[in-house]
Amino acid sequence: MTASRLRATLVAVLLAGAVSAHAEVRVLGVEFFPPEFTVGQEVTMSLSWDAAGQHWQPERISEGLPVSANGPTLLWAETFERRGRPVLSIGFIAWQPGVSALPALRLSGREFPSIPLKAVPILNSVGRAAPEPFAQLEPGGLRSQLYLMAGSALALGLFALFAALKLLPWLRALLAHWAFLRARKEFDGVLRYLRDAGEQGADAWAVLSRALKRYLSSRSTVDFLPLTSGEIASLPLDRVVGGVLPDAAAILIAGDYLRFGARDPGNLSAALDLASALADRLEDAAMEQKARERGTKP
């Protein structure tokens, strides 16, 4: 045999060995555990093949496994011998219901073909439709308790309305009494301020006149603020109890004269004393009138 023929023979033998080594194995059987599986369930596939006296080494891999966009996710793959027969075992999870396939895989120097599989939808494992919800359990006496609570709320609302209607006149009287007391307190505060300030000019008389009108309005049904001093002087005496209208008119007339015409600042101190005495007489007369009104009520 020539050298060239020997080289050709060796190349042919190597090529034949390479083709044999990379050819797909002859599958003898495929099993899934569990035999039926649902989407999202971890499954083990076992494939037995005919080694035909070929030498191979057991191998296990859990990284670098083929990845499919829509197919199952491979968890691991290994080859081993079971009862004298070589076996390929693959752990996987199917994410799509229906028919799909495990990708082709090379392990232990062997090419394993793609293996078809079928995953069952989860609903199929419990029936064709989602289970109906159970009827809501009603605790014993619930309706009676609800009726009782509603009745109690209604009774409470009616009682609150009745109490508000009964208390409304009392509240109005209380507010009026507070306003009555506050008016005298504010008037006394103005008089005290003018005394402490020691002013004698037109501004001081203006403050006194306005404070006096506000105080008289709180003790009468007449609004004194828009009235002039002459109009107040012409009012009937009984429009304010205590017969204080003449003194009040005198203070207001003096205030107008000193504010708008006279150069003399006037005697503001005497006017403050007269206003204070006027308020005392008015308060005493008002208390006597209320006492008479209470005494005449049945």
mmCIF file of C-alpha atoms in Angstrom:
data_model
loop_
_atom_site.group_PDB
_atom_site.id
_atom_site.type_symbol
_atom_site.label_atom_id
_atom_site.label_comp_id
_atom_site.label_asym_id
_atom_site.label_seq_id
_atom_site.Cartn_x
_atom_site.Cartn_y
_atom_site.Cartn_z
ATOM 1 C CA MET A 1 0.000 0.000 0.000
ATOM 2 C CA THR A 2 1.393 3.298 -1.052
ATOM 3 C CA ALA A 3 1.729 6.246 1.356
ATOM 4 C CA SER A 4 -0.996 8.266 -0.420
ATOM 5 C CA ARG A 5 -3.470 5.380 -0.257
ATOM 6 C CA LEU A 6 -2.654 4.909 3.465
ATOM 7 C CA ARG A 7 -3.381 8.583 4.173
ATOM 8 C CA ALA A 8 -6.708 8.362 2.298
ATOM 9 C CA THR A 9 -7.679 5.285 4.277
ATOM 10 C CA LEU A 10 -6.909 7.004 7.609
ATOM 11 C CA VAL A 11 -8.934 10.104 6.621
ATOM 12 C CA ALA A 12 -11.883 7.908 5.661
ATOM 13 C CA VAL A 13 -11.724 6.072 8.992
ATOM 14 C CA LEU A 14 -11.564 9.356 10.956
ATOM 15 C CA LEU A 15 -14.456 10.857 9.005
ATOM 16 C CA ALA A 16 -16.524 7.754 9.558
ATOM 17 C CA GLY A 17 -15.758 7.896 13.289
ATOM 18 C CA ALA A 18 -16.659 11.573 13.450
ATOM 19 C CA VAL A 19 -19.959 11.037 11.629
ATOM 20 C CA SER A 20 -20.767 8.104 13.910
ATOM 21 C CA ALA A 21 -19.883 10.109 17.024
ATOM 22 C CA HIS A 22 -22.141 13.039 16.052
ATOM 23 C CA ALA A 23 -25.106 11.010 14.747
ATOM 24 C CA GLU A 24 -28.317 11.030 16.802
ATOM 25 C CA VAL A 25 -28.790 8.124 19.176
ATOM 26 C CA ARG A 26 -31.398 5.438 18.498
ATOM 27 C CA VAL A 27 -34.167 6.067 21.020
ATOM 28 C CA LEU A 28 -35.608 2.976 22.679
ATOM 29 C CA GLY A 29 -38.196 4.588 24.966
ATOM 30 C CA VAL A 30 -39.347 7.846 26.565
ATOM 31 C CA GLU A 31 -41.099 8.272 29.919
ATOM 32 C CA PHE A 32 -42.394 11.334 31.796
ATOM 33 C CA PHE A 33 -42.829 11.592 35.530
ATOM 34 C CA PRO A 34 -45.525 12.343 36.305
ATOM 35 C CA PRO A 35 -47.094 10.889 33.145
ATOM 36 C CA GLU A 36 -49.541 13.833 32.921
ATOM 37 C CA PHE A 37 -48.433 17.257 34.036
ATOM 38 C CA THR A 38 -49.751 20.785 34.052
ATOM 39 C CA VAL A 39 -48.276 24.131 33.128
ATOM 40 C CA GLY A 40 -45.741 25.316 35.717
ATOM 41 C CA GLN A 41 -45.155 21.855 37.193
ATOM 42 C CA GLU A 42 -41.626 20.437 37.469
ATOM 43 C CA VAL A 43 -41.362 17.266 35.350
ATOM 44 C CA THR A 44 -38.659 14.658 34.720
ATOM 45 C CA MET A 45 -38.238 13.061 31.276
ATOM 46 C CA SER A 46 -36.261 9.786 30.963
ATOM 47 C CA LEU A 47 -35.017 8.630 27.548
ATOM 48 C CA SER A 48 -33.315 5.257 27.054
ATOM 49 C CA TRP A 49 -31.160 4.728 23.979
ATOM 50 C CA ASP A 50 -29.169 1.967 22.287
ATOM 51 C CA ALA A 51 -25.482 2.472 22.918
ATOM 52 C CA ALA A 52 -24.684 -0.471 20.560
ATOM 53 C CA GLY A 53 -21.480 -1.280 22.424
ATOM 54 C CA GLN A 54 -20.233 2.304 22.133
ATOM 55 C CA HIS A 55 -18.240 3.754 24.974
ATOM 56 C CA TRP A 56 -19.746 6.791 26.756
ATOM 57 C CA GLN A 57 -19.255 8.560 30.071
ATOM 58 C CA PRO A 58 -22.042 9.678 32.473
ATOM 59 C CA GLU A 59 -22.424 13.462 32.560
ATOM 60 C CA ARG A 60 -24.647 16.016 34.329
ATOM 61 C CA ILE A 61 -25.125 19.690 33.460
ATOM 62 C CA SER A 62 -27.309 22.410 34.950
ATOM 63 C CA GLU A 63 -25.883 25.417 33.108
ATOM 64 C CA GLY A 64 -25.543 26.259 29.446
ATOM 65 C CA LEU A 65 -28.709 24.360 28.564
ATOM 66 C CA PRO A 66 -30.597 25.294 25.384
ATOM 67 C CA VAL A 67 -33.078 28.144 25.832
ATOM 68 C CA SER A 68 -36.355 28.413 23.918
ATOM 69 C CA ALA A 69 -38.583 31.485 23.713
ATOM 70 C CA ASN A 70 -41.853 29.548 23.911
ATOM 71 C CA GLY A 71 -40.701 26.074 24.827
ATOM 72 C CA PRO A 72 -40.072 24.483 28.232
ATOM 73 C CA THR A 73 -37.370 25.699 30.594
ATOM 74 C CA LEU A 74 -34.641 23.093 31.117
ATOM 75 C CA LEU A 75 -33.486 22.757 34.726
ATOM 76 C CA TRP A 76 -30.844 20.066 34.382
ATOM 77 C CA ALA A 77 -29.817 17.103 32.217
ATOM 78 C CA GLU A 78 -27.765 14.003 32.978
ATOM 79 C CA THR A 79 -26.846 10.642 31.520
ATOM 80 C CA PHE A 80 -26.493 7.513 33.615
ATOM 81 C CA GLU A 81 -27.007 3.774 33.424
ATOM 82 C CA ARG A 82 -30.172 2.079 34.685
ATOM 83 C CA ARG A 83 -30.483 -1.703 34.682
ATOM 84 C CA GLY A 84 -27.659 -2.001 32.143
ATOM 85 C CA ARG A 85 -29.178 0.512 29.742
ATOM 86 C CA PRO A 86 -28.014 4.093 29.163
ATOM 87 C CA VAL A 87 -30.567 6.741 30.099
ATOM 88 C CA LEU A 88 -30.832 10.496 29.494
ATOM 89 C CA SER A 89 -32.841 12.310 32.205
ATOM 90 C CA ILE A 90 -33.978 15.940 31.830
ATOM 91 C CA GLY A 91 -35.771 18.090 34.399
ATOM 92 C CA PHE A 92 -37.965 20.832 32.922
ATOM 93 C CA ILE A 93 -40.993 23.073 33.389
ATOM 94 C CA ALA A 94 -43.495 23.704 30.602
ATOM 95 C CA TRP A 95 -45.014 27.187 30.526
ATOM 96 C CA GLN A 96 -47.353 26.845 27.549
ATOM 97 C CA PRO A 97 -50.349 24.496 27.489
ATOM 98 C CA GLY A 98 -50.626 22.047 24.633
ATOM 99 C CA VAL A 99 -47.979 20.420 22.466
ATOM 100 C CA SER A 100 -44.361 21.595 22.540
ATOM 101 C CA ALA A 101 -40.969 19.902 22.550
ATOM 102 C CA LEU A 102 -37.748 19.581 24.482
ATOM 103 C CA PRO A 103 -34.878 20.932 22.379
ATOM 104 C CA ALA A 104 -32.185 18.697 20.906
ATOM 105 C CA LEU A 105 -29.296 18.216 23.311
ATOM 106 C CA ARG A 106 -25.699 17.015 23.169
ATOM 107 C CA LEU A 107 -24.456 15.190 26.245
ATOM 108 C CA SER A 108 -21.839 12.486 26.902
ATOM 109 C CA GLY A 109 -20.656 12.899 23.329
ATOM 110 C CA ARG A 110 -24.085 11.946 21.987
ATOM 111 C CA GLU A 111 -26.696 13.928 20.037
ATOM 112 C CA PHE A 112 -30.171 13.485 21.500
ATOM 113 C CA PRO A 113 -33.156 14.448 19.347
ATOM 114 C CA SER A 114 -35.964 16.860 20.214
ATOM 115 C CA ILE A 115 -38.640 15.148 22.321
ATOM 116 C CA PRO A 116 -42.310 16.172 21.891
ATOM 117 C CA LEU A 117 -44.452 16.683 24.983
ATOM 118 C CA LYS A 118 -47.912 17.909 25.946
ATOM 119 C CA ALA A 119 -48.688 20.049 29.005
ATOM 120 C CA VAL A 120 -52.241 20.120 30.359
ATOM 121 C CA PRO A 121 -53.785 23.493 31.318
ATOM 122 C CA ILE A 122 -54.200 23.974 35.040
ATOM 123 C CA LEU A 123 -57.992 24.277 34.736
ATOM 124 C CA ASN A 124 -58.131 20.830 33.172
ATOM 125 C CA SER A 125 -56.751 19.347 36.387
ATOM 126 C CA VAL A 126 -59.728 20.643 38.380
ATOM 127 C CA GLY A 127 -62.398 20.701 35.658
ATOM 128 C CA ARG A 128 -63.167 22.612 32.514
ATOM 129 C CA ALA A 129 -64.174 25.787 34.342
ATOM 130 C CA ALA A 130 -63.021 27.666 37.379
ATOM 131 C CA PRO A 131 -64.648 26.325 40.540
ATOM 132 C CA GLU A 132 -67.729 28.209 41.675
ATOM 133 C CA PRO A 133 -67.289 30.118 44.933
ATOM 134 C CA PHE A 134 -69.086 28.779 47.957
ATOM 135 C CA ALA A 135 -72.075 30.664 49.218
ATOM 136 C CA GLN A 136 -71.255 33.172 51.933
ATOM 137 C CA LEU A 137 -72.004 31.858 55.369
ATOM 138 C CA GLU A 138 -74.320 34.103 57.376
ATOM 139 C CA PRO A 139 -73.673 34.077 61.116
ATOM 140 C CA GLY A 140 -76.673 33.264 63.235
ATOM 141 C CA GLY A 141 -78.768 36.249 64.201
ATOM 142 C CA LEU A 142 -76.982 38.583 61.791
ATOM 143 C CA ARG A 143 -80.165 40.032 60.327
ATOM 144 C CA SER A 144 -81.653 40.637 63.754
ATOM 145 C CA GLN A 145 -78.489 42.432 64.824
ATOM 146 C CA LEU A 146 -78.563 44.588 61.692
ATOM 147 C CA TYR A 147 -82.207 45.506 62.263
ATOM 148 C CA LEU A 148 -81.440 46.326 65.890
ATOM 149 C CA MET A 149 -78.491 48.521 64.936
ATOM 150 C CA ALA A 150 -80.539 50.352 62.302
ATOM 151 C CA GLY A 151 -83.371 50.903 64.767
ATOM 152 C CA SER A 152 -80.975 52.179 67.407
ATOM 153 C CA ALA A 153 -79.385 54.604 64.949
ATOM 154 C CA LEU A 154 -82.813 55.886 63.891
ATOM 155 C CA ALA A 155 -83.934 56.327 67.498
ATOM 156 C CA LEU A 156 -80.711 58.141 68.341
ATOM 157 C CA GLY A 157 -81.163 60.466 65.377
ATOM 158 C CA LEU A 158 -84.757 61.273 66.353
ATOM 159 C CA PHE A 159 -83.706 61.924 69.945
ATOM 160 C CA ALA A 160 -80.923 64.244 68.790
ATOM 161 C CA LEU A 161 -83.382 66.155 66.581
ATOM 162 C CA PHE A 162 -85.919 66.437 69.411
ATOM 163 C CA ALA A 163 -83.230 67.612 71.838
ATOM 164 C CA ALA A 164 -81.979 70.187 69.343
ATOM 165 C CA LEU A 165 -85.481 71.583 68.842
ATOM 166 C CA LYS A 166 -86.049 71.743 72.581
ATOM 167 C CA LEU A 167 -82.681 73.294 73.326
ATOM 168 C CA LEU A 168 -82.743 75.788 70.460
ATOM 169 C CA PRO A 169 -84.691 78.503 72.347
ATOM 170 C CA TRP A 170 -82.465 78.017 75.376
ATOM 171 C CA LEU A 171 -79.347 78.315 73.227
ATOM 172 C CA ARG A 172 -80.674 81.461 71.612
ATOM 173 C CA ALA A 173 -81.409 82.962 75.021
ATOM 174 C CA LEU A 174 -77.935 82.023 76.234
ATOM 175 C CA LEU A 175 -76.289 83.630 73.208
ATOM 176 C CA ALA A 176 -78.393 86.755 73.672
ATOM 177 C CA HIS A 177 -77.372 86.931 77.341
ATOM 178 C CA TRP A 178 -73.695 86.617 76.414
ATOM 179 C CA ALA A 179 -74.085 89.371 73.816
ATOM 180 C CA PHE A 180 -75.852 91.537 76.416
ATOM 181 C CA LEU A 181 -72.988 91.164 78.883
ATOM 182 C CA ARG A 182 -70.327 91.615 76.222
ATOM 183 C CA ALA A 183 -71.845 94.920 75.071
ATOM 184 C CA ARG A 184 -71.520 96.468 78.550
ATOM 185 C CA LYS A 185 -68.019 95.071 78.924
ATOM 186 C CA GLU A 186 -66.927 96.564 75.609
ATOM 187 C CA PHE A 187 -68.484 99.942 76.493
ATOM 188 C CA ASP A 188 -66.706 100.042 79.849
ATOM 189 C CA GLY A 189 -63.469 99.133 78.079
ATOM 190 C CA VAL A 190 -63.800 102.114 75.728
ATOM 191 C CA LEU A 191 -64.485 104.489 78.629
ATOM 192 C CA ARG A 192 -61.458 103.163 80.508
ATOM 193 C CA TYR A 193 -59.257 103.492 77.428
ATOM 194 C CA LEU A 194 -60.265 107.135 76.897
ATOM 195 C CA ARG A 195 -59.554 107.959 80.546
ATOM 196 C CA ASP A 196 -56.148 106.295 80.451
ATOM 197 C CA ALA A 197 -55.194 107.888 77.134
ATOM 198 C CA GLY A 198 -55.960 111.380 78.420
ATOM 199 C CA GLU A 199 -56.895 112.666 74.955
ATOM 200 C CA GLN A 200 -59.255 115.668 74.660
ATOM 201 C CA GLY A 201 -59.501 116.179 70.905
ATOM 202 C CA ALA A 202 -62.119 115.475 68.255
ATOM 203 C CA ASP A 203 -60.939 111.875 67.773
ATOM 204 C CA ALA A 204 -61.619 111.025 71.416
ATOM 205 C CA TRP A 205 -65.151 112.481 71.158
ATOM 206 C CA ALA A 206 -65.729 110.463 67.966
ATOM 207 C CA VAL A 207 -64.715 107.243 69.736
ATOM 208 C CA LEU A 208 -67.006 108.039 72.664
ATOM 209 C CA SER A 209 -69.973 108.860 70.405
ATOM 210 C CA ARG A 210 -69.667 105.645 68.395
ATOM 211 C CA ALA A 211 -69.214 103.488 71.512
ATOM 212 C CA LEU A 212 -72.286 105.076 73.124
ATOM 213 C CA LYS A 213 -74.428 104.448 70.036
ATOM 214 C CA ARG A 214 -73.333 100.806 69.891
ATOM 215 C CA TYR A 215 -74.115 100.327 73.568
ATOM 216 C CA LEU A 216 -77.582 101.909 73.252
ATOM 217 C CA SER A 217 -78.313 99.685 70.229
ATOM 218 C CA SER A 218 -77.556 96.594 72.346
ATOM 219 C CA ARG A 219 -80.108 97.713 74.935
ATOM 220 C CA SER A 220 -82.898 98.701 72.574
ATOM 221 C CA THR A 221 -84.699 97.633 69.425
ATOM 222 C CA VAL A 222 -83.481 100.828 67.761
ATOM 223 C CA ASP A 223 -80.278 100.888 65.683
ATOM 224 C CA PHE A 224 -78.605 104.069 66.913
ATOM 225 C CA LEU A 225 -75.528 103.933 64.678
ATOM 226 C CA PRO A 226 -77.037 105.624 61.586
ATOM 227 C CA LEU A 227 -78.974 108.230 63.614
ATOM 228 C CA THR A 228 -77.740 111.778 64.187
ATOM 229 C CA SER A 229 -77.600 113.324 67.635
ATOM 230 C CA GLY A 230 -80.671 115.447 66.829
ATOM 231 C CA GLU A 231 -82.670 112.373 65.744
ATOM 232 C CA ILE A 232 -81.725 110.567 68.927
ATOM 233 C CA ALA A 233 -82.785 113.573 71.025
ATOM 234 C CA SER A 234 -86.233 113.479 69.383
ATOM 235 C CA LEU A 235 -86.882 109.804 70.145
ATOM 236 C CA PRO A 236 -89.536 108.880 72.757
ATOM 237 C CA LEU A 237 -88.084 108.289 76.211
ATOM 238 C CA ASP A 238 -89.473 104.755 76.417
ATOM 239 C CA ARG A 239 -87.333 103.563 73.492
ATOM 240 C CA VAL A 240 -84.591 102.886 76.050
ATOM 241 C CA VAL A 241 -85.313 101.910 79.673
ATOM 242 C CA GLY A 242 -84.046 104.003 82.563
ATOM 243 C CA GLY A 243 -84.846 107.384 80.990
ATOM 244 C CA VAL A 244 -81.273 107.754 79.757
ATOM 245 C CA LEU A 245 -82.006 109.175 76.304
ATOM 246 C CA PRO A 246 -81.698 112.881 77.326
ATOM 247 C CA ASP A 247 -78.241 112.347 78.840
ATOM 248 C CA ALA A 248 -77.161 110.233 75.885
ATOM 249 C CA ALA A 249 -78.382 112.882 73.447
ATOM 250 C CA ALA A 250 -76.515 115.578 75.384
ATOM 251 C CA ILE A 251 -73.242 113.666 75.103
ATOM 252 C CA LEU A 252 -73.744 113.051 71.386
ATOM 253 C CA ILE A 253 -74.716 116.682 70.651
ATOM 254 C CA ALA A 254 -71.674 117.941 72.536
ATOM 255 C CA GLY A 255 -69.504 115.504 70.629
ATOM 256 C CA ASP A 256 -70.813 116.713 67.262
ATOM 257 C CA TYR A 257 -70.296 120.353 68.237
ATOM 258 C CA LEU A 258 -66.770 119.802 69.509
ATOM 259 C CA ARG A 259 -65.786 117.680 66.508
ATOM 260 C CA PHE A 260 -67.108 119.871 63.744
ATOM 261 C CA GLY A 261 -67.210 123.476 64.982
ATOM 262 C CA ALA A 262 -65.748 124.410 68.331
ATOM 263 C CA ARG A 263 -62.131 125.116 69.056
ATOM 264 C CA ASP A 264 -62.602 124.274 72.716
ATOM 265 C CA PRO A 265 -61.790 120.548 73.289
ATOM 266 C CA GLY A 266 -64.582 120.340 75.874
ATOM 267 C CA ASN A 267 -64.704 118.463 79.127
ATOM 268 C CA LEU A 268 -64.277 114.847 78.003
ATOM 269 C CA SER A 269 -63.754 113.631 81.582
ATOM 270 C CA ALA A 270 -67.209 114.878 82.609
ATOM 271 C CA ALA A 271 -68.727 113.245 79.524
ATOM 272 C CA LEU A 272 -67.083 109.917 80.441
ATOM 273 C CA ASP A 273 -68.469 110.123 83.984
ATOM 274 C CA LEU A 274 -71.942 110.897 82.631
ATOM 275 C CA ALA A 275 -71.733 107.988 80.154
ATOM 276 C CA SER A 276 -70.698 105.574 82.926
ATOM 277 C CA ALA A 277 -73.539 106.744 85.205
ATOM 278 C CA LEU A 278 -75.952 106.504 82.276
ATOM 279 C CA ALA A 279 -74.948 102.885 81.686
ATOM 280 C CA ASP A 280 -75.402 102.030 85.391
ATOM 281 C CA ARG A 281 -78.931 103.476 85.413
ATOM 282 C CA LEU A 282 -79.791 101.627 82.217
ATOM 283 C CA GLU A 283 -78.533 98.289 83.584
ATOM 284 C CA ASP A 284 -80.470 98.704 86.844
ATOM 285 C CA ALA A 285 -83.657 99.550 84.966
ATOM 286 C CA ALA A 286 -83.185 96.594 82.619
ATOM 287 C CA MET A 287 -82.772 94.189 85.556
ATOM 288 C CA GLU A 288 -85.913 95.540 87.228
ATOM 289 C CA GLN A 289 -87.844 95.139 83.980
ATOM 290 C CA LYS A 290 -86.710 91.504 83.609
ATOM 291 C CA ALA A 291 -87.666 90.807 87.211
ATOM 292 C CA ARG A 292 -91.150 92.208 86.620
ATOM 293 C CA GLU A 293 -91.505 90.128 83.454
ATOM 294 C CA ARG A 294 -90.536 86.931 85.296
ATOM 295 C CA GLY A 295 -92.975 87.783 88.091
ATOM 296 C CA THR A 296 -95.898 88.215 85.707
ATOM 297 C CA LYS A 297 -95.334 84.868 83.971
ATOM 298 C CA PRO A 298 -97.707 82.096 85.114
#
